[in-house]
Amino acid sequence: MKLQNFINGAFCDPIQKDWIDNYNPSTGAVYGSIPNSSQADVAAAYKAAAGAFPSWSSTTVEERSQLLSKISNLITAKLAILAKAEAKDNGKPLSLATAIDIPRAAANFQFFANAITQFSSEAHESLGKNAINFTLRQPIGVVGCISPWNLPLYLFTWKIAPAIAAGNCVVAKPSEVTPLTAYLLGEICQEAGLPNGVLNIVHGLGKTTGQAIVEHPQIKAISFTGGTQTGAHIARVAAPMFKKLSLELGGKNPNIIFADCDYEKMLDTTVRSSFANQGQICLCGSRIFVEQSIYTKFKKDFIQKVSELKVGNPFSENTNVGALVSKEHLAKVKSYINTSEEQGARVLFGGKEVSVKGCENGYYLSPTIIEVSTNDCVLNQEEIFGPVVTIMPFSTEKEVLQYANNVKYGLSATLWTNNLNRSMLFSKQLQAGIVWVNTWLLRDLRTPFGGMKESGVGREGGNEALRFFTEPKNVCIQY
Ligand code: NAD
């Protein structure tokens, strides 16, 4: 299966005919190839986008909204095909792709189809000066969207939908590890009648294709989701060109459990927040801190629940934990687990590769619980991004706040307590872009989404995304 680039409304081979293999992580087999697009391919995608911009940016909001709705409906109509593609490409359970990834991709388009019709800007009357100021919010032009492999179509569309809703044209690159649903999105855009050049999808490695997008002098804004190191590199390349940047990066999120919480709900949710999508969600609560008085009970109950999770073929109905995304990623996650002993930590459960019948060459790892003795260890400071969590007891609010904040990341935090004062205190003091109290990953697409510290710069979601993808211009009229 050869996945081609989607440029100016048509599928095409890469100009230099350079292809890379695409793997199915659940079997370890190569099942296709994708272009490793060069600067020349990115230049062609830019040219198509720039050509489409004058007309696309002057379409009415209603026209754009209707087209986005159409794309959303087509994603919903093709849910089964897209979910299968995502499970095959990423290794995630088909049930998860069906329930979460693909519905959310449809919701992203529908949300911004609605949001753009309500998007407004401010006016300021300068009293005494006979002047009125208003803000024109104009599309930027051609923008670049670069996304990771963990939630492929979900995050790809989370960027593309607001960008085109706001009147921009896009050069987008999915992760080279999970290109399949992005390719299918090209077909959907054709079917929906999205004008040629509004969305252009180029495939390839980060260091070639991604780099060419970031370096392109006329691509004026980059919306990037991925690792912190890559984000820092992109910022260095983009800064001298004064590009607008939105960076959604890594996390090492605390999950703080107080004895006064709703215990059963906390336990079920903590299993999910630890191991959903094989722990490969930037929002997973990978550092679990438990109040001393319930620590022993929690440890026992958590291990019991986690031992009930079924690791298996993503296409089996009863699979809870599928395959990790790649051989390299599996090796990286295992290398962290293997340092446990030297860090004074103890593997309480899992930590081993799992052989799945019929899929012996797939990349399976059992969910892993590690008890750490300090928050300063590598296991608690570095993002592992796999089915691995650490647990550790705490005694006081002050102590656990220090643990939670003593990390370079600041993406999300989860707090379990029924004490209202404590909820407010922690919500204010936790250094994180998102705080969940007595829940996890409950998303309302109107809210600002993003991280503090090394988890990123800027916010996506709701009007934040529409603001990012527009240039605010102040117009002052004296009368
Ligand atoms: P990655 O940084 O390796 O790659 C992300 C994307 O950037 C890919 O498309 C890749 O090809 C591209 N890329 C790599 N080098 C590039 C370069 N030099 N120039 C331009 N593009 C380049 O990340 P990943 O391994 O695909 O994803 C996992 C990371 O993403 C984790 O750190 C995770 O926390 C993070 N993530 C963050 C969020 C969030 O919203 N904050 C969401 C999901 C994932």
Short mmCIF file of C-alpha atoms and ligand atoms in Angstrom, two decimals:
data_model
loop_
_atom_site.label_atom_id
_atom_site.label_comp_id
_atom_site.label_asym_id
_atom_site.label_seq_id
_atom_site.Cartn_x
_atom_site.Cartn_y
_atom_site.Cartn_z
CA MET A 1 0.00 0.00 0.00
CA LYS A 2 1.55 3.29 -1.13
CA LEU A 3 0.26 6.38 0.63
CA GLN A 4 0.82 9.46 -1.50
CA ASN A 5 0.98 13.13 -0.65
CA PHE A 6 -2.21 15.17 -1.08
CA ILE A 7 -1.37 18.43 -2.84
CA ASN A 8 -3.74 20.84 -4.56
CA GLY A 9 -6.63 18.40 -4.24
CA ALA A 10 -4.81 15.48 -5.89
CA PHE A 11 -2.71 12.54 -4.71
CA CYS A 12 0.87 12.49 -5.95
CA ASP A 13 4.22 10.74 -5.51
CA PRO A 14 7.11 12.54 -3.83
CA ILE A 15 9.22 14.44 -6.38
CA GLN A 16 12.45 12.64 -5.46
CA LYS A 17 10.72 9.23 -5.29
CA ASP A 18 12.05 8.71 -1.78
CA TRP A 19 9.82 6.29 0.20
CA ILE A 20 9.90 4.96 3.76
CA ASP A 21 8.36 1.83 5.25
CA ASN A 22 5.26 1.93 7.38
CA TYR A 23 4.84 -0.72 10.10
CA ASN A 24 1.88 -2.39 11.72
CA PRO A 25 2.92 -2.39 15.41
CA SER A 26 0.56 -5.20 16.36
CA THR A 27 2.38 -7.65 14.05
CA GLY A 28 5.71 -5.93 13.46
CA ALA A 29 5.17 -6.31 9.70
CA VAL A 30 5.71 -3.64 7.04
CA TYR A 31 2.38 -3.00 5.38
CA GLY A 32 3.00 0.05 3.26
CA SER A 33 5.21 2.95 2.37
CA ILE A 34 4.93 6.70 2.59
CA PRO A 35 6.78 9.52 0.86
CA ASN A 36 9.76 11.00 2.64
CA SER A 37 8.85 14.39 1.23
CA SER A 38 11.64 16.81 0.45
CA GLN A 39 11.85 20.59 0.42
CA ALA A 40 10.56 20.48 -3.15
CA ASP A 41 7.36 18.65 -2.09
CA VAL A 42 6.80 21.14 0.73
CA ALA A 43 7.38 23.97 -1.74
CA ALA A 44 4.73 22.45 -4.03
CA ALA A 45 2.31 22.14 -1.11
CA TYR A 46 3.01 25.74 -0.15
CA LYS A 47 2.41 26.91 -3.72
CA ALA A 48 -0.96 25.16 -3.81
CA ALA A 49 -1.94 26.62 -0.45
CA ALA A 50 -0.84 30.14 -1.40
CA GLY A 51 -2.77 29.83 -4.65
CA ALA A 52 -5.95 28.83 -2.84
CA PHE A 53 -5.66 31.48 -0.11
CA PRO A 54 -7.14 34.58 -1.83
CA SER A 55 -10.32 32.74 -2.70
CA TRP A 56 -10.61 30.63 0.49
CA SER A 57 -10.02 33.60 2.80
CA SER A 58 -12.85 35.50 1.13
CA THR A 59 -15.47 32.74 1.31
CA THR A 60 -18.31 33.48 3.67
CA VAL A 61 -18.23 32.10 7.17
CA GLU A 62 -21.36 30.09 6.33
CA GLU A 63 -19.65 28.41 3.36
CA ARG A 64 -16.65 27.45 5.44
CA SER A 65 -18.83 26.26 8.27
CA GLN A 66 -20.89 24.06 5.92
CA LEU A 67 -17.78 22.50 4.41
CA LEU A 68 -16.35 21.71 7.84
CA SER A 69 -19.66 20.12 8.83
CA LYS A 70 -19.58 18.04 5.67
CA ILE A 71 -16.10 16.76 6.48
CA SER A 72 -17.27 15.98 10.02
CA ASN A 73 -20.25 14.01 8.70
CA LEU A 74 -18.06 12.06 6.29
CA ILE A 75 -15.67 11.13 9.12
CA THR A 76 -18.66 9.86 11.10
CA ALA A 77 -19.97 7.93 8.09
CA LYS A 78 -16.56 6.28 7.65
CA LEU A 79 -16.02 5.67 11.36
CA ALA A 80 -15.49 1.92 11.02
CA ILE A 81 -12.91 2.26 8.20
CA LEU A 82 -11.04 5.04 9.96
CA ALA A 83 -11.02 3.27 13.33
CA LYS A 84 -9.61 0.11 11.74
CA ALA A 85 -6.95 2.14 9.98
CA GLU A 86 -5.99 3.86 13.24
CA ALA A 87 -5.78 0.57 15.17
CA LYS A 88 -3.64 -1.01 12.44
CA ASP A 89 -1.32 1.97 12.13
CA ASN A 90 -0.92 2.80 15.82
CA GLY A 91 -1.49 -0.49 17.67
CA LYS A 92 -4.27 0.97 19.86
CA PRO A 93 -7.32 -1.18 20.62
CA LEU A 94 -9.94 -0.92 17.88
CA SER A 95 -12.53 -0.30 20.62
CA LEU A 96 -10.62 2.82 21.72
CA ALA A 97 -10.22 4.17 18.18
CA THR A 98 -13.95 3.55 17.61
CA ALA A 99 -15.09 5.16 20.86
CA ILE A 100 -12.60 8.02 21.18
CA ASP A 101 -10.19 8.83 18.35
CA ILE A 102 -12.46 8.96 15.35
CA PRO A 103 -15.56 10.48 17.04
CA ARG A 104 -13.27 13.19 18.39
CA ALA A 105 -11.86 13.88 14.90
CA ALA A 106 -15.44 14.37 13.66
CA ALA A 107 -16.19 16.53 16.71
CA ASN A 108 -13.16 18.72 15.99
CA PHE A 109 -14.53 19.66 12.56
CA GLN A 110 -18.07 20.11 13.85
CA PHE A 111 -16.91 22.17 16.81
CA PHE A 112 -14.99 24.65 14.62
CA ALA A 113 -17.78 24.66 12.02
CA ASN A 114 -19.95 26.10 14.81
CA ALA A 115 -17.28 28.16 16.57
CA ILE A 116 -16.36 30.18 13.49
CA THR A 117 -19.95 31.39 13.16
CA GLN A 118 -19.75 32.78 16.70
CA PHE A 119 -16.21 34.18 16.56
CA SER A 120 -16.18 37.90 17.19
CA SER A 121 -13.73 40.66 17.97
CA GLU A 122 -13.66 43.67 20.24
CA ALA A 123 -14.47 47.34 19.73
CA HIS A 124 -13.21 50.10 22.01
CA GLU A 125 -14.72 53.54 21.92
CA SER A 126 -12.14 56.19 22.91
CA LEU A 127 -14.49 58.56 24.68
CA GLY A 128 -13.56 62.23 24.54
CA LYS A 129 -11.41 61.66 21.47
CA ASN A 130 -14.24 61.04 19.04
CA ALA A 131 -12.65 57.76 17.99
CA ILE A 132 -13.65 54.16 17.70
CA ASN A 133 -11.21 51.27 17.62
CA PHE A 134 -12.13 47.86 16.37
CA THR A 135 -10.12 44.68 15.91
CA LEU A 136 -10.07 43.01 12.54
CA ARG A 137 -9.20 39.34 12.90
CA GLN A 138 -7.79 38.23 9.56
CA PRO A 139 -6.46 34.82 8.55
CA ILE A 140 -2.67 34.57 8.60
CA GLY A 141 -2.19 33.00 5.15
CA VAL A 142 -0.46 29.65 4.80
CA VAL A 143 0.11 27.87 8.10
CA GLY A 144 1.90 24.64 9.03
CA CYS A 145 0.40 21.92 11.22
CA ILE A 146 2.63 19.12 12.54
CA SER A 147 1.25 16.34 14.74
CA PRO A 148 2.43 13.24 16.67
CA TRP A 149 1.58 9.53 16.52
CA ASN A 150 -0.29 8.91 19.76
CA LEU A 151 -3.72 10.26 18.75
CA PRO A 152 -3.15 10.52 15.01
CA LEU A 153 -6.37 11.76 13.38
CA TYR A 154 -7.64 13.28 16.64
CA LEU A 155 -4.69 15.68 16.94
CA PHE A 156 -4.17 16.24 13.21
CA THR A 157 -7.75 17.51 12.83
CA TRP A 158 -7.58 19.48 16.11
CA LYS A 159 -5.15 21.79 14.29
CA ILE A 160 -6.44 21.67 10.75
CA ALA A 161 -10.10 22.39 11.58
CA PRO A 162 -9.55 25.76 13.31
CA ALA A 163 -6.88 26.76 10.78
CA ILE A 164 -9.16 26.38 7.78
CA ALA A 165 -12.26 27.58 9.66
CA ALA A 166 -10.43 30.87 10.24
CA GLY A 167 -9.71 31.19 6.50
CA ASN A 168 -6.13 29.94 6.31
CA CYS A 169 -4.71 27.39 3.90
CA VAL A 170 -2.66 24.60 5.39
CA VAL A 171 0.44 22.50 4.80
CA ALA A 172 0.08 19.62 7.25
CA LYS A 173 2.30 16.71 8.22
CA PRO A 174 1.15 13.75 10.31
CA SER A 175 3.66 11.63 12.17
CA GLU A 176 5.61 9.35 9.84
CA VAL A 177 4.81 6.53 12.27
CA THR A 178 1.02 6.87 11.82
CA PRO A 179 0.23 8.36 8.39
CA LEU A 180 -2.77 6.27 7.36
CA THR A 181 -5.77 8.23 8.68
CA ALA A 182 -4.22 11.50 7.51
CA TYR A 183 -4.05 9.98 4.04
CA LEU A 184 -7.72 8.98 4.29
CA LEU A 185 -8.58 12.53 5.39
CA GLY A 186 -7.31 13.70 1.99
CA GLU A 187 -9.89 11.44 0.31
CA ILE A 188 -12.59 12.79 2.61
CA CYS A 189 -11.70 16.39 1.75
CA GLN A 190 -11.95 15.53 -1.96
CA GLU A 191 -15.35 13.96 -1.38
CA ALA A 192 -16.56 16.91 0.69
CA GLY A 193 -15.57 19.30 -2.10
CA LEU A 194 -13.02 21.28 -0.09
CA PRO A 195 -11.47 23.59 -2.71
CA ASN A 196 -8.11 22.43 -4.04
CA GLY A 197 -5.10 23.67 -2.11
CA VAL A 198 -6.95 24.60 1.10
CA LEU A 199 -5.52 21.53 2.83
CA ASN A 200 -2.28 19.93 1.63
CA ILE A 201 -0.89 16.85 3.36
CA VAL A 202 2.78 15.95 3.04
CA HIS A 203 4.23 12.80 4.55
CA GLY A 204 7.74 12.18 5.75
CA LEU A 205 10.31 12.26 8.51
CA GLY A 206 10.47 15.11 10.98
CA LYS A 207 14.04 15.98 10.13
CA THR A 208 13.29 16.24 6.40
CA THR A 209 9.62 17.06 5.77
CA GLY A 210 8.82 18.62 9.16
CA GLN A 211 12.00 20.65 9.07
CA ALA A 212 11.17 21.90 5.55
CA ILE A 213 7.77 23.13 6.74
CA VAL A 214 9.26 24.96 9.71
CA GLU A 215 12.05 26.45 7.56
CA HIS A 216 9.74 27.60 4.77
CA PRO A 217 10.01 31.40 4.84
CA GLN A 218 6.42 32.03 3.72
CA ILE A 219 4.69 29.64 6.13
CA LYS A 220 3.93 32.21 8.78
CA ALA A 221 2.65 30.15 11.69
CA ILE A 222 3.40 26.66 12.99
CA SER A 223 1.06 24.69 15.20
CA PHE A 224 3.06 21.77 16.59
CA THR A 225 2.22 18.93 18.95
CA GLY A 226 4.98 16.51 19.90
CA GLY A 227 7.97 16.06 22.16
CA THR A 228 9.57 18.86 24.19
CA GLN A 229 12.98 18.46 22.53
CA THR A 230 11.45 18.72 19.06
CA GLY A 231 9.44 21.75 20.20
CA ALA A 232 12.62 23.46 21.43
CA HIS A 233 14.31 22.74 18.11
CA ILE A 234 11.34 24.13 16.15
CA ALA A 235 11.34 27.26 18.32
CA ARG A 236 15.03 27.80 17.54
CA VAL A 237 14.46 27.46 13.79
CA ALA A 238 11.30 29.58 13.70
CA ALA A 239 12.35 32.41 16.03
CA PRO A 240 14.66 34.29 13.62
CA MET A 241 11.83 34.29 11.06
CA PHE A 242 9.38 35.65 13.68
CA LYS A 243 6.85 32.92 13.07
CA LYS A 244 3.83 32.58 15.28
CA LEU A 245 4.19 29.34 17.25
CA SER A 246 1.84 27.13 19.19
CA LEU A 247 3.74 24.34 20.94
CA GLU A 248 1.93 21.49 22.70
CA LEU A 249 4.66 19.35 24.23
CA GLY A 250 5.38 16.58 26.71
CA GLY A 251 4.06 15.98 30.20
CA LYS A 252 4.84 14.13 33.41
CA ASN A 253 1.55 14.62 35.12
CA PRO A 254 0.81 14.10 38.81
CA ASN A 255 -2.22 12.12 39.95
CA ILE A 256 -2.77 13.15 43.60
CA ILE A 257 -5.00 10.92 45.69
CA PHE A 258 -6.31 12.00 49.11
CA ALA A 259 -7.96 9.58 51.54
CA ASP A 260 -11.24 11.56 51.47
CA CYS A 261 -11.89 10.87 47.78
CA ASP A 262 -14.64 8.76 46.24
CA TYR A 263 -12.42 5.66 46.33
CA GLU A 264 -14.05 3.39 43.72
CA LYS A 265 -14.40 6.14 41.12
CA MET A 266 -10.81 7.18 41.76
CA LEU A 267 -9.55 3.61 41.37
CA ASP A 268 -11.34 2.96 38.08
CA THR A 269 -10.31 6.32 36.66
CA THR A 270 -6.71 5.90 37.80
CA VAL A 271 -6.45 2.63 35.88
CA ARG A 272 -7.60 4.54 32.78
CA SER A 273 -5.47 7.62 33.36
CA SER A 274 -2.46 5.35 33.77
CA PHE A 275 -2.88 2.93 30.88
CA ALA A 276 -5.39 4.20 28.30
CA ASN A 277 -3.83 4.10 24.83
CA GLN A 278 -0.94 2.08 26.33
CA GLY A 279 -0.12 5.11 28.50
CA GLN A 280 0.73 7.03 25.34
CA ILE A 281 -1.38 10.11 26.05
CA CYS A 282 0.37 13.34 26.96
CA LEU A 283 -2.27 13.79 29.70
CA CYS A 284 -1.79 10.40 31.39
CA GLY A 285 -1.18 10.65 35.14
CA SER A 286 2.16 8.92 35.21
CA ARG A 287 3.21 9.99 38.74
CA ILE A 288 0.72 8.73 41.32
CA PHE A 289 0.96 10.20 44.83
CA VAL A 290 -1.23 8.57 47.47
CA GLU A 291 -1.99 9.82 50.99
CA GLN A 292 -0.13 7.66 53.48
CA SER A 293 -3.24 6.46 55.36
CA ILE A 294 -4.62 4.64 52.27
CA TYR A 295 -1.33 3.83 50.55
CA THR A 296 -1.21 0.11 51.40
CA LYS A 297 -4.85 -0.44 50.48
CA PHE A 298 -4.48 1.52 47.22
CA LYS A 299 -1.37 -0.41 46.25
CA LYS A 300 -3.14 -3.75 46.70
CA ASP A 301 -6.35 -2.69 44.91
CA PHE A 302 -4.54 -0.95 42.07
CA ILE A 303 -2.31 -3.94 41.36
CA GLN A 304 -5.39 -6.19 41.40
CA LYS A 305 -7.30 -4.00 38.90
CA VAL A 306 -4.30 -3.58 36.63
CA SER A 307 -3.69 -7.34 36.62
CA GLU A 308 -7.18 -7.72 35.12
CA LEU A 309 -6.28 -5.63 32.05
CA LYS A 310 -5.93 -7.74 28.96
CA VAL A 311 -2.91 -7.06 26.76
CA GLY A 312 -3.60 -8.27 23.25
CA ASN A 313 -4.21 -7.86 19.56
CA PRO A 314 -5.83 -4.43 19.00
CA PHE A 315 -8.49 -6.13 16.90
CA SER A 316 -9.65 -8.52 19.64
CA GLU A 317 -12.83 -7.36 21.30
CA ASN A 318 -11.64 -7.87 24.88
CA THR A 319 -8.25 -6.16 24.50
CA ASN A 320 -7.66 -3.31 26.94
CA VAL A 321 -4.00 -2.66 26.18
CA GLY A 322 -2.77 -2.93 22.59
CA ALA A 323 0.70 -2.67 21.07
CA LEU A 324 3.17 0.15 21.60
CA VAL A 325 3.59 2.27 18.51
CA SER A 326 7.02 1.09 17.34
CA LYS A 327 9.94 -1.18 18.07
CA GLU A 328 12.12 1.84 18.92
CA HIS A 329 9.52 3.20 21.32
CA LEU A 330 9.15 -0.20 23.03
CA ALA A 331 12.93 -0.32 23.51
CA LYS A 332 12.93 3.19 24.98
CA VAL A 333 10.12 2.42 27.45
CA LYS A 334 11.82 -0.83 28.51
CA SER A 335 15.13 0.95 29.04
CA TYR A 336 13.46 3.15 31.68
CA ILE A 337 11.94 0.15 33.45
CA ASN A 338 15.33 -1.57 33.47
CA THR A 339 16.87 1.27 35.48
CA SER A 340 14.38 0.84 38.34
CA GLU A 341 16.67 -0.99 40.70
CA GLU A 342 19.58 1.41 40.34
CA GLN A 343 17.15 4.26 41.10
CA GLY A 344 16.08 2.67 44.36
CA ALA A 345 12.70 1.80 42.84
CA ARG A 346 10.82 -1.50 42.73
CA VAL A 347 8.70 -2.94 39.93
CA LEU A 348 5.47 -4.01 41.68
CA PHE A 349 3.68 -5.27 38.60
CA GLY A 350 4.44 -5.89 34.90
CA GLY A 351 7.56 -4.55 33.28
CA LYS A 352 7.80 -7.42 30.81
CA GLU A 353 7.17 -7.86 27.10
CA VAL A 354 4.07 -9.90 26.33
CA SER A 355 3.89 -12.47 23.55
CA VAL A 356 0.47 -12.31 21.90
CA LYS A 357 -0.68 -15.43 20.07
CA GLY A 358 -0.70 -14.89 16.31
CA CYS A 359 1.10 -11.54 16.76
CA GLU A 360 4.43 -12.77 18.12
CA ASN A 361 6.44 -9.99 16.45
CA GLY A 362 4.23 -7.17 17.76
CA TYR A 363 5.38 -4.61 20.31
CA TYR A 364 3.48 -5.57 23.48
CA LEU A 365 4.39 -4.60 27.04
CA SER A 366 2.42 -5.36 30.17
CA PRO A 367 1.12 -2.40 32.16
CA THR A 368 3.82 -1.56 34.68
CA ILE A 369 3.61 -0.18 38.22
CA ILE A 370 6.83 0.99 39.86
CA GLU A 371 7.12 2.05 43.49
CA VAL A 372 9.62 4.90 43.79
CA SER A 373 11.26 6.20 46.94
CA THR A 374 11.86 9.76 45.76
CA ASN A 375 10.27 12.20 43.35
CA ASP A 376 13.75 13.23 42.20
CA CYS A 377 14.52 9.96 40.40
CA VAL A 378 14.66 9.77 36.60
CA LEU A 379 11.51 7.61 36.58
CA ASN A 380 9.60 10.55 38.10
CA GLN A 381 11.31 13.33 36.18
CA GLU A 382 11.41 12.14 32.57
CA GLU A 383 8.47 11.49 30.27
CA ILE A 384 8.37 7.74 29.54
CA PHE A 385 5.18 7.90 27.43
CA GLY A 386 4.27 4.24 27.75
CA PRO A 387 2.26 1.93 30.03
CA VAL A 388 4.38 2.78 33.06
CA VAL A 389 3.34 4.62 36.22
CA THR A 390 5.15 5.26 39.47
CA ILE A 391 3.53 5.32 42.89
CA MET A 392 4.68 6.95 46.11
CA PRO A 393 3.06 7.91 49.44
CA PHE A 394 2.80 11.42 50.91
CA SER A 395 1.75 12.81 54.30
CA THR A 396 0.86 16.49 53.94
CA GLU A 397 -0.66 18.87 51.37
CA LYS A 398 2.51 20.91 51.34
CA GLU A 399 4.66 17.87 50.66
CA VAL A 400 2.58 16.59 47.75
CA LEU A 401 2.29 20.04 46.17
CA GLN A 402 6.07 20.17 46.14
CA TYR A 403 6.26 16.75 44.51
CA ALA A 404 3.65 17.67 41.92
CA ASN A 405 5.36 20.92 40.93
CA ASN A 406 8.93 19.72 41.20
CA VAL A 407 9.27 18.65 37.57
CA LYS A 408 10.15 20.53 34.39
CA TYR A 409 6.77 19.80 32.79
CA GLY A 410 3.39 21.45 33.50
CA LEU A 411 0.73 19.96 31.25
CA SER A 412 -2.03 18.50 33.42
CA ALA A 413 -2.70 17.41 36.99
CA THR A 414 -5.41 15.30 38.58
CA LEU A 415 -6.60 15.68 42.15
CA TRP A 416 -8.83 13.29 44.08
CA THR A 417 -10.49 14.81 47.16
CA ASN A 418 -13.91 15.79 48.42
CA ASN A 419 -12.54 18.77 50.31
CA LEU A 420 -13.60 21.95 48.52
CA ASN A 421 -10.99 24.19 50.13
CA ARG A 422 -8.25 21.76 49.15
CA SER A 423 -9.60 21.60 45.59
CA MET A 424 -9.34 25.37 45.27
CA LEU A 425 -5.94 25.57 46.95
CA PHE A 426 -4.49 22.93 44.63
CA SER A 427 -6.21 24.31 41.53
CA LYS A 428 -4.48 27.62 42.17
CA GLN A 429 -1.08 26.26 43.14
CA LEU A 430 -0.56 23.34 40.77
CA GLN A 431 1.75 24.36 37.92
CA ALA A 432 -0.26 22.84 35.07
CA GLY A 433 -2.31 24.09 32.15
CA ILE A 434 -5.20 21.75 33.03
CA VAL A 435 -6.33 20.61 36.48
CA TRP A 436 -8.89 17.83 36.78
CA VAL A 437 -10.58 17.43 40.15
CA ASN A 438 -12.30 14.06 40.71
CA THR A 439 -12.16 13.20 37.01
CA TRP A 440 -9.66 12.78 34.18
CA LEU A 441 -9.66 13.67 30.49
CA LEU A 442 -13.12 15.15 30.64
CA ARG A 443 -12.85 17.57 27.75
CA ASP A 444 -15.02 20.50 26.70
CA LEU A 445 -13.67 21.77 23.39
CA ARG A 446 -14.42 25.40 24.34
CA THR A 447 -11.78 25.41 27.07
CA PRO A 448 -8.14 26.52 26.68
CA PHE A 449 -5.87 23.52 26.21
CA GLY A 450 -2.10 23.54 26.69
CA GLY A 451 0.78 23.42 29.08
CA MET A 452 3.03 25.51 31.28
CA LYS A 453 6.80 25.29 31.72
CA GLU A 454 8.38 22.81 29.27
CA SER A 455 4.97 21.42 28.29
CA GLY A 456 4.49 24.18 25.80
CA VAL A 457 3.66 27.70 24.75
CA GLY A 458 0.19 28.94 23.86
CA ARG A 459 -3.21 27.34 24.06
CA GLU A 460 -5.43 25.43 21.64
CA GLY A 461 -9.16 24.90 21.91
CA GLY A 462 -12.20 27.12 21.44
CA ASN A 463 -11.51 30.75 20.64
CA GLU A 464 -7.87 30.33 21.67
CA ALA A 465 -7.27 28.30 18.50
CA LEU A 466 -9.17 30.77 16.33
CA ARG A 467 -7.16 33.61 17.86
CA PHE A 468 -3.92 31.74 17.16
CA PHE A 469 -4.85 31.26 13.52
CA THR A 470 -5.77 34.93 12.97
CA GLU A 471 -3.82 38.18 12.98
CA PRO A 472 -5.53 40.83 15.14
CA LYS A 473 -5.38 44.24 13.49
CA ASN A 474 -6.41 47.38 15.34
CA VAL A 475 -8.32 49.90 13.23
CA CYS A 476 -8.81 53.35 14.76
CA ILE A 477 -11.29 55.73 13.15
CA GLN A 478 -11.74 59.30 14.32
CA TYR A 479 -15.03 60.89 13.49
P1 NAD B 1 8.01 14.03 18.04
O1 NAD B 1 8.39 15.35 18.61
O2 NAD B 1 9.08 13.04 17.79
O3 NAD B 1 7.26 14.21 16.65
C1 NAD B 1 6.09 14.97 16.51
C2 NAD B 1 5.98 15.43 15.08
O4 NAD B 1 7.04 16.33 14.80
C3 NAD B 1 6.08 14.32 14.05
O5 NAD B 1 5.23 14.57 12.98
C4 NAD B 1 7.53 14.42 13.62
O6 NAD B 1 7.78 13.90 12.34
C5 NAD B 1 7.74 15.91 13.65
N1 NAD B 1 9.13 16.36 13.76
C6 NAD B 1 10.18 15.70 14.31
N2 NAD B 1 11.31 16.43 14.16
C7 NAD B 1 10.96 17.57 13.53
C8 NAD B 1 11.68 18.72 13.09
N3 NAD B 1 13.00 18.82 13.25
N4 NAD B 1 11.00 19.72 12.49
C9 NAD B 1 9.67 19.62 12.31
N5 NAD B 1 8.94 18.55 12.67
C10 NAD B 1 9.57 17.53 13.28
O7 NAD B 1 6.89 13.46 19.01
P2 NAD B 1 6.19 12.03 18.94
O8 NAD B 1 7.15 11.02 19.43
O9 NAD B 1 5.56 11.86 17.61
O10 NAD B 1 5.00 12.22 19.99
C11 NAD B 1 5.13 12.00 21.36
C12 NAD B 1 5.30 13.32 22.10
O11 NAD B 1 4.20 14.18 21.82
C13 NAD B 1 5.28 13.12 23.60
O12 NAD B 1 6.29 13.91 24.17
C14 NAD B 1 3.91 13.63 24.02
O13 NAD B 1 3.82 14.11 25.33
C15 NAD B 1 3.71 14.73 23.04
N6 NAD B 1 2.28 15.07 22.92
C16 NAD B 1 1.85 16.26 23.45
C17 NAD B 1 0.50 16.59 23.39
C18 NAD B 1 -0.01 17.90 23.94
O14 NAD B 1 -1.14 18.27 23.62
N7 NAD B 1 0.75 18.61 24.73
C19 NAD B 1 -0.40 15.71 22.80
C20 NAD B 1 0.08 14.50 22.29
C21 NAD B 1 1.43 14.18 22.35
#
